[in-house]
Coordinates of C-alpha atoms and ligand atoms in Angstrom, one line a residue:
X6 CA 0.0 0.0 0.0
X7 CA 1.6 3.7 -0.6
X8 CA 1.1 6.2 1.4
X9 CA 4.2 7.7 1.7
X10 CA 4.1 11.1 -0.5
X11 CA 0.4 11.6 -0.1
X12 CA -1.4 15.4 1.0
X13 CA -1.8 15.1 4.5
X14 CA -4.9 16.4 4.0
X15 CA -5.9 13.3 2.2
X16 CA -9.3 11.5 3.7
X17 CA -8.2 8.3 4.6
X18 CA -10.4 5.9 2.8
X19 CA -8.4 7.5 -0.5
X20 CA -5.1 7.5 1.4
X21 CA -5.6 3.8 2.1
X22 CA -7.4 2.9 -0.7
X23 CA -5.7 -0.5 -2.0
X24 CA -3.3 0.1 -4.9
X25 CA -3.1 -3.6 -5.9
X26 CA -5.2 -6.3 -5.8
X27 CA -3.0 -7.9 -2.9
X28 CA -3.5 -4.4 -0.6
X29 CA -7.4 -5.9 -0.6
X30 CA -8.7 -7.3 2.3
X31 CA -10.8 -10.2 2.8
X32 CA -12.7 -11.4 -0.9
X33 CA -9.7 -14.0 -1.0
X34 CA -11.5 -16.3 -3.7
X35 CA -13.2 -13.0 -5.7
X36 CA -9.5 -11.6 -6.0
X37 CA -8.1 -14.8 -6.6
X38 CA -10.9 -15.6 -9.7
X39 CA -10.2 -12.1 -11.6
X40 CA -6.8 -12.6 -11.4
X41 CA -6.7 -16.1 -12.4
X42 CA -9.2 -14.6 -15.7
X43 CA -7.2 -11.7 -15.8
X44 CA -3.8 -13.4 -16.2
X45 CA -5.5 -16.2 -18.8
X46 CA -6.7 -13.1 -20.9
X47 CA -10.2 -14.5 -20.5
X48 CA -11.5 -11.7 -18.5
X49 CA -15.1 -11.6 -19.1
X50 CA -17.4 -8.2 -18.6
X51 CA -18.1 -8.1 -14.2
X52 CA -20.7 -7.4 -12.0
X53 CA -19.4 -6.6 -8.4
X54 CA -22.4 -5.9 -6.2
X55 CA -22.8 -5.6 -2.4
X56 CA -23.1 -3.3 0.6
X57 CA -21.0 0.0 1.2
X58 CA -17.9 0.0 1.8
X59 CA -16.9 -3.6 1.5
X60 CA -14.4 -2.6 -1.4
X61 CA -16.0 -3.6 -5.1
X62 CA -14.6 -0.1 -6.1
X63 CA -11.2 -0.6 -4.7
X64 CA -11.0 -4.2 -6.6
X65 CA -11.9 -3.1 -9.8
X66 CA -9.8 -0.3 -9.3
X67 CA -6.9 -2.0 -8.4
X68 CA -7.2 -4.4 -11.2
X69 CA -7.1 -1.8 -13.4
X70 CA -3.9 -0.1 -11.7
X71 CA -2.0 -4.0 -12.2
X72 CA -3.2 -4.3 -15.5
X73 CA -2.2 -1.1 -17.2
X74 CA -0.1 0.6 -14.7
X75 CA 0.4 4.6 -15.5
X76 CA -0.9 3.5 -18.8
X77 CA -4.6 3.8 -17.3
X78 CA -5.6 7.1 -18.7
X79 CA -5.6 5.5 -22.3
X80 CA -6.9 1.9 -21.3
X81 CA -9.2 3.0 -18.3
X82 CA -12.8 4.6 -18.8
X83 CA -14.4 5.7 -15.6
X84 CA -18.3 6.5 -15.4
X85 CA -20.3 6.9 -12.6
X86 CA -24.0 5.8 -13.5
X87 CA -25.4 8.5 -11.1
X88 CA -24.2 11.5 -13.0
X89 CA -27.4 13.2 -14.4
X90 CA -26.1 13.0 -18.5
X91 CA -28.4 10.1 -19.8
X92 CA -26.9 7.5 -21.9
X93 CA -26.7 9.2 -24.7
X94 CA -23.1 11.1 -23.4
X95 CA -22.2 7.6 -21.9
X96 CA -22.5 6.1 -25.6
X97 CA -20.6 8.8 -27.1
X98 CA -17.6 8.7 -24.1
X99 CA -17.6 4.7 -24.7
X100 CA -17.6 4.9 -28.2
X101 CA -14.5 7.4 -28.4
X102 CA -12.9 5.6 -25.5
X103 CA -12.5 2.2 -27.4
X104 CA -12.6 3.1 -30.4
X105 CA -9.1 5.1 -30.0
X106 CA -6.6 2.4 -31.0
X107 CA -2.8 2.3 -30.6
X108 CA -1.8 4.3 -27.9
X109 CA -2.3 1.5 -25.3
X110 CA -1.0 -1.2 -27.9
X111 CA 2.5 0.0 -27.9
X112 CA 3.6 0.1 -24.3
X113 CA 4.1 -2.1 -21.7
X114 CA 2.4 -3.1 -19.4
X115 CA -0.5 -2.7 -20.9
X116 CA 0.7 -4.2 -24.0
X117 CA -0.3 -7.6 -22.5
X118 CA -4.1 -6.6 -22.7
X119 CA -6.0 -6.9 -25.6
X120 CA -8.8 -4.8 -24.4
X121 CA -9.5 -1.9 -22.5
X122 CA -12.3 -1.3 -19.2
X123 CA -14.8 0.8 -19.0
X124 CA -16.1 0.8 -15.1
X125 CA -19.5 2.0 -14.9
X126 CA -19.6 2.3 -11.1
X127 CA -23.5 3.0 -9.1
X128 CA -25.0 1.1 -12.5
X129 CA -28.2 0.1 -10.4
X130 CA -29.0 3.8 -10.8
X131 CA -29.4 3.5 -14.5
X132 CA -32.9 3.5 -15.2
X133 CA -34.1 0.6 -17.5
X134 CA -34.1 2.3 -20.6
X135 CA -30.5 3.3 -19.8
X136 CA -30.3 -0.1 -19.5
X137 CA -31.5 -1.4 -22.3
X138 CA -29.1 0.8 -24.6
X139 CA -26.4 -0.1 -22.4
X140 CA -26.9 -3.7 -23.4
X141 CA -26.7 -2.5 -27.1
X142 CA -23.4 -0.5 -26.0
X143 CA -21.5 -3.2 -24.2
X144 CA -22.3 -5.6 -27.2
X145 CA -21.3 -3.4 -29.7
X146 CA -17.8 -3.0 -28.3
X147 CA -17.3 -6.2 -26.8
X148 CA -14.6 -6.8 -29.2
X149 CA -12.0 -4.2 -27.8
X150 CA -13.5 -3.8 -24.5
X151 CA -14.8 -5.1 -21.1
X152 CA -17.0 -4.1 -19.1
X153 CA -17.0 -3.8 -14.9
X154 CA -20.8 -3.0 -13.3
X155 CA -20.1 -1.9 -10.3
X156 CA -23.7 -1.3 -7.4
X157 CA -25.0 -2.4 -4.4
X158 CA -28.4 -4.2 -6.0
X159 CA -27.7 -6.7 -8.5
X160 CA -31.2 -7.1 -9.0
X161 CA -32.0 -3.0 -9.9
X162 CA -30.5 -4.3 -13.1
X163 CA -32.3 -5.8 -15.9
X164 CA -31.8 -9.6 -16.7
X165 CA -30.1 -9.1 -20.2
X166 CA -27.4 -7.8 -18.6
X167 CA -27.1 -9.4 -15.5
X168 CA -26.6 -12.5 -17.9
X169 CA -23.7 -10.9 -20.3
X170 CA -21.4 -10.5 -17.0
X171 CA -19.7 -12.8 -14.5
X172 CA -21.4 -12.0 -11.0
X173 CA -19.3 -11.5 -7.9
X174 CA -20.9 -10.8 -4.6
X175 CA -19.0 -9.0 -1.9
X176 CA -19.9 -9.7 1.3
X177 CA -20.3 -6.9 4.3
X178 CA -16.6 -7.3 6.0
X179 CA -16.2 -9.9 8.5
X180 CA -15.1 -8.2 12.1
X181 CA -11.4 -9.7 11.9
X182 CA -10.8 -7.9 8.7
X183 CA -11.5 -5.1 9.5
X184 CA -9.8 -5.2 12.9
X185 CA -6.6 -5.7 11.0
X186 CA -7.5 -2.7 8.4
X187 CA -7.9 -0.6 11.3
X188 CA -4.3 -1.6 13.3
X189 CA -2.8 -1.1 9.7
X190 CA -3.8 2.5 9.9
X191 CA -3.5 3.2 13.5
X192 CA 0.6 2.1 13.8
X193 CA 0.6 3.9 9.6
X194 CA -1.2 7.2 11.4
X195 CA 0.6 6.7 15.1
X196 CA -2.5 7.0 16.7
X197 CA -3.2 6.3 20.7
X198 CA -6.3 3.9 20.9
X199 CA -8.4 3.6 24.2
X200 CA -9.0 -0.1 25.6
X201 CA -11.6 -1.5 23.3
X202 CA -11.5 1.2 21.1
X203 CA -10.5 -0.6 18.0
X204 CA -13.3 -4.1 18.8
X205 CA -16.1 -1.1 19.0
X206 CA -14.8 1.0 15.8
X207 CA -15.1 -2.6 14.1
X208 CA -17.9 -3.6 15.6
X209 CA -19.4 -0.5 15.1
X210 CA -18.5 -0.8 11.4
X211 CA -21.0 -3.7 10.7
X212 CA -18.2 -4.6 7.8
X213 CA -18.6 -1.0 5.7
X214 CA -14.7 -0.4 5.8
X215 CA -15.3 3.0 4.1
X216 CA -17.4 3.9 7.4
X217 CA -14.5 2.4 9.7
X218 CA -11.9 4.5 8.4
X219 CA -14.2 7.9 8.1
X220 CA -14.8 7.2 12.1
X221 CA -11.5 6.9 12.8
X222 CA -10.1 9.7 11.4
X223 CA -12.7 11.9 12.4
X224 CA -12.4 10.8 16.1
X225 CA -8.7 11.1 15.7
X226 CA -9.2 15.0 15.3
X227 CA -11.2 15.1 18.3
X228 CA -8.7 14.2 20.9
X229 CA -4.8 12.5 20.9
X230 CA -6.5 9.2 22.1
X231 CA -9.3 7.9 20.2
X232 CA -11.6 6.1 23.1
X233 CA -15.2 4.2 22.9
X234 CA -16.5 7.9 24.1
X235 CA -15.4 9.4 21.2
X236 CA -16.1 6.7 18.4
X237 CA -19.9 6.9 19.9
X238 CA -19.9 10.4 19.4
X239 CA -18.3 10.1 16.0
X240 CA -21.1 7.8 15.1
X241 CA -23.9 9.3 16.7
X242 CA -24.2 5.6 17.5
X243 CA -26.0 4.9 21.5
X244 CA -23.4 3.9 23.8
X245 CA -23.5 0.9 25.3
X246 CA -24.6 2.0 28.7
X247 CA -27.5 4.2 27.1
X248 CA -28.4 0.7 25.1
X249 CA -28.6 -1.3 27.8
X250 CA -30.5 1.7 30.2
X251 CA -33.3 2.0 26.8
X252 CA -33.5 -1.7 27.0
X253 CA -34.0 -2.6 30.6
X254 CA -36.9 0.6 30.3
X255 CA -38.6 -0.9 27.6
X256 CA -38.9 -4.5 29.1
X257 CA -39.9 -3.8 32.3
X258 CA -41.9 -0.3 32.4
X259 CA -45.3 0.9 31.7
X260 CA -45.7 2.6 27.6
X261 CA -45.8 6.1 28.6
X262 CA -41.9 5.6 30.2
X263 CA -40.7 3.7 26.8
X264 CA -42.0 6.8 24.6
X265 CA -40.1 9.2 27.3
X266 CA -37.2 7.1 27.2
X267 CA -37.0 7.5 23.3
X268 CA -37.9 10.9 22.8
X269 CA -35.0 11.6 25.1
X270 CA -32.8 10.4 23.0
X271 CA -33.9 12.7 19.9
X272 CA -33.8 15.1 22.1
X273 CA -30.3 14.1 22.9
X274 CA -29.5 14.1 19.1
X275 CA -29.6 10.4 18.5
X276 CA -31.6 9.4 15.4
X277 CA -34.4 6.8 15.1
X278 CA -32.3 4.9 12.8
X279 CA -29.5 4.0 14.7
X280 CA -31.9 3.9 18.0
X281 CA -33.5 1.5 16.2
X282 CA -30.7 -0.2 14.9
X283 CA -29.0 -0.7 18.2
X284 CA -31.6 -1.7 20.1
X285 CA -32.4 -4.8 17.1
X286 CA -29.0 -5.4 17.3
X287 CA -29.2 -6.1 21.6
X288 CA -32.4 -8.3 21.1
X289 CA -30.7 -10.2 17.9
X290 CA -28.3 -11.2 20.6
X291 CA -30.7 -12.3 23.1
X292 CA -30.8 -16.3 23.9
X293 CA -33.7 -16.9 23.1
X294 CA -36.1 -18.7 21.0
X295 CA -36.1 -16.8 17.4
X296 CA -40.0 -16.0 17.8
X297 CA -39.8 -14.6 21.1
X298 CA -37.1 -12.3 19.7
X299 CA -39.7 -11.5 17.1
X300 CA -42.2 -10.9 19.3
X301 CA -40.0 -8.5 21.3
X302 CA -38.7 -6.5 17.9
X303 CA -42.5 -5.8 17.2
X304 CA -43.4 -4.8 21.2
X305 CA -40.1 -2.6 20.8
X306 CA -41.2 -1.1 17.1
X307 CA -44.4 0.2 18.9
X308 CA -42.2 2.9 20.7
X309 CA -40.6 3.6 17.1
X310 CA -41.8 6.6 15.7
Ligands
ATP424 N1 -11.7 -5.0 1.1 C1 -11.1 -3.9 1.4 N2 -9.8 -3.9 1.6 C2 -9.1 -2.7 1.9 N3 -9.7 -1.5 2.0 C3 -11.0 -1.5 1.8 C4 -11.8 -2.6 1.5 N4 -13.1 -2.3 1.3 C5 -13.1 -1.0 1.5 N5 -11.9 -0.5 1.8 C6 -11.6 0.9 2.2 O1 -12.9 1.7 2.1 C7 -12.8 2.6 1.0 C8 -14.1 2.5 0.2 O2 -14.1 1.3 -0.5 P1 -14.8 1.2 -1.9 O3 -14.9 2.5 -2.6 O4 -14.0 0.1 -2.7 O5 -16.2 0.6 -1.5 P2 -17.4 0.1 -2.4 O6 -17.7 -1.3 -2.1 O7 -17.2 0.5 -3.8 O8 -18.6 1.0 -1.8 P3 -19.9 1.7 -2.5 O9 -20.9 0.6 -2.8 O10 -20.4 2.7 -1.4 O11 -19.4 2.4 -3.7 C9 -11.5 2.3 0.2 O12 -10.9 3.4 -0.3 C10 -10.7 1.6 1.2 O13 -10.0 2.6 2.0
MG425 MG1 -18.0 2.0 -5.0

């Protein structure tokens, strides 16, 4: 991973973003199958999809970076499906992209490849007839180029092209991954963590590295050590104390004390989301029967509003 030579100034989650496809964490076999493609020269178009922050950008990214190296201007074609231009200007950018010849076919590293990408990154926000044409497009210039979806919901996209790419689901982080992300930076940033610090930031996390790393450097402005006290703050998360102080209120006293107990909390700043979240999260991890958990998420949802 390089960091050396960076702006200060940098956010994290580009400082640290993964240069190679080695610098990724976790996705061991997802890595391991593009490269294998990649190296066999049978790369087919992708489809990455998953949560937030569990690093389908980074990959594809990455892959790109090994593949052409500083050659990536001429073999690289980055689109972001959410900008409002229609597919009309996608069609024409694509169309120029691959159909300018030669300058990758001389050098390099890039010499090996004998076709370009074009990453269309948030394509779930395409709307079908977008879509549709886009089908059209990535057929057209399947000869030269290949194609990386990038988006959270595989199934916002149609079927006919769903079916022309190879389908790779990233998973939300497991805890242990990120753990190790997180001691990478802290010892790369010198920071001075608090006891249980890092297990809450993680936990915390719920596997959306990009979240993980915006927490921590934001809390690492806050104070010169970063503590529980100050990652709940960060997050606007409740702190475990509060949790378990909302919880015991709910369970055991009358409705009109629940409703005060929550609407304390918004007054307190806290949104209904994560209040809700949290407390899920604390009944989740009840032992008990799964129904009796269910029937304690709908008493709980009844203060939820
Ligand atoms: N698997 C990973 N290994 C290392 N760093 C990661 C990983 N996943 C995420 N990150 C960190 O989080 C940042 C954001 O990741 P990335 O942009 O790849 O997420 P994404 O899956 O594309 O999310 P989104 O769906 O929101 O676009 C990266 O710059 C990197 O710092
Ligand atoms: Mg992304």
């Amino acid at each position: 991973m390089e960091v050396d030579g960076q702006a200060p100034s940098l956010p994290w989650i580009e400082k640290y973003r993964p240069q190679t496809l080695d610098d990724v964490v976790s996705h061991q076999d997802i890595v391991a199958t593009i490269r294998r493609l990649r190296d066999a020269e049978k790369l087919p178009h992708l489809l990455l999809f998953g949560p937030a922050g569990t690093g389908k950008t980074s990959v594809i990214k990455a892959l790109a970076h090994e593949m052409y190296g500083d050659q990536s201007a001429a073999c690289l074609l980055e689109l972001n499906a959410s900008d409002d231009r229609g597919i009309d200007v996608v069609r024409d950018q694509i169309k120029t992209f691959a159909g300018s010849r030669g300058i990758f076919q001389s050098v390099s590293t890039a010499d090996k490849h004998q076709y370009k990408l074009v990453i269309l990154d948030e394509a779930d926000n395409m709307t079908s007839t977008a879509q549709m044409a886009l089908r059209r497009i990535i057929e057209q210039y399947s000869n030269t180029t290949r194609f990386c979806l990038v988006c959270n919901f595989a199934n916002r996209l149609i079927p006919a092209i769903r079916s022309r790419c190879t389908k790779f689901r990233f998973r939300p982080l497991d805890t242990p991954a990120v753990v190790s992300m997180i001691n990478r930076v802290v010892s790369e940033e010198s920071l001075t963590m608090g006891p249980g610090a890092v297990a809450a930031l993680a936990s915390l996390s719920r596997g959306d590295m990009r979240h993980a790393l915006n927490v921590l450097q934001a809390a690492s402005m806050q104070a010169s050590e970063v503590t529980i006290d100050t990652i709940y703050a960060v997050t606007g998360n409740l702190p475990p104390d509060v949790a378990a102080s909302l919880e015991v209120t709910l369970f055991n006293q009358d409705y009109g004390s629940g409703v005060r107990a929550v609407n304390g909390l918004l007054e307190r700043g806290y949104a209904l989301r994560d209040i809700c979240a949290d407390l899920g999260e604390r009944v989740m991890g009840l032992k008990c029967p799964p129904i009796a958990k269910a029937h304690v998420l709908k008493e709980h949802s009844l203060y939820m509003y």
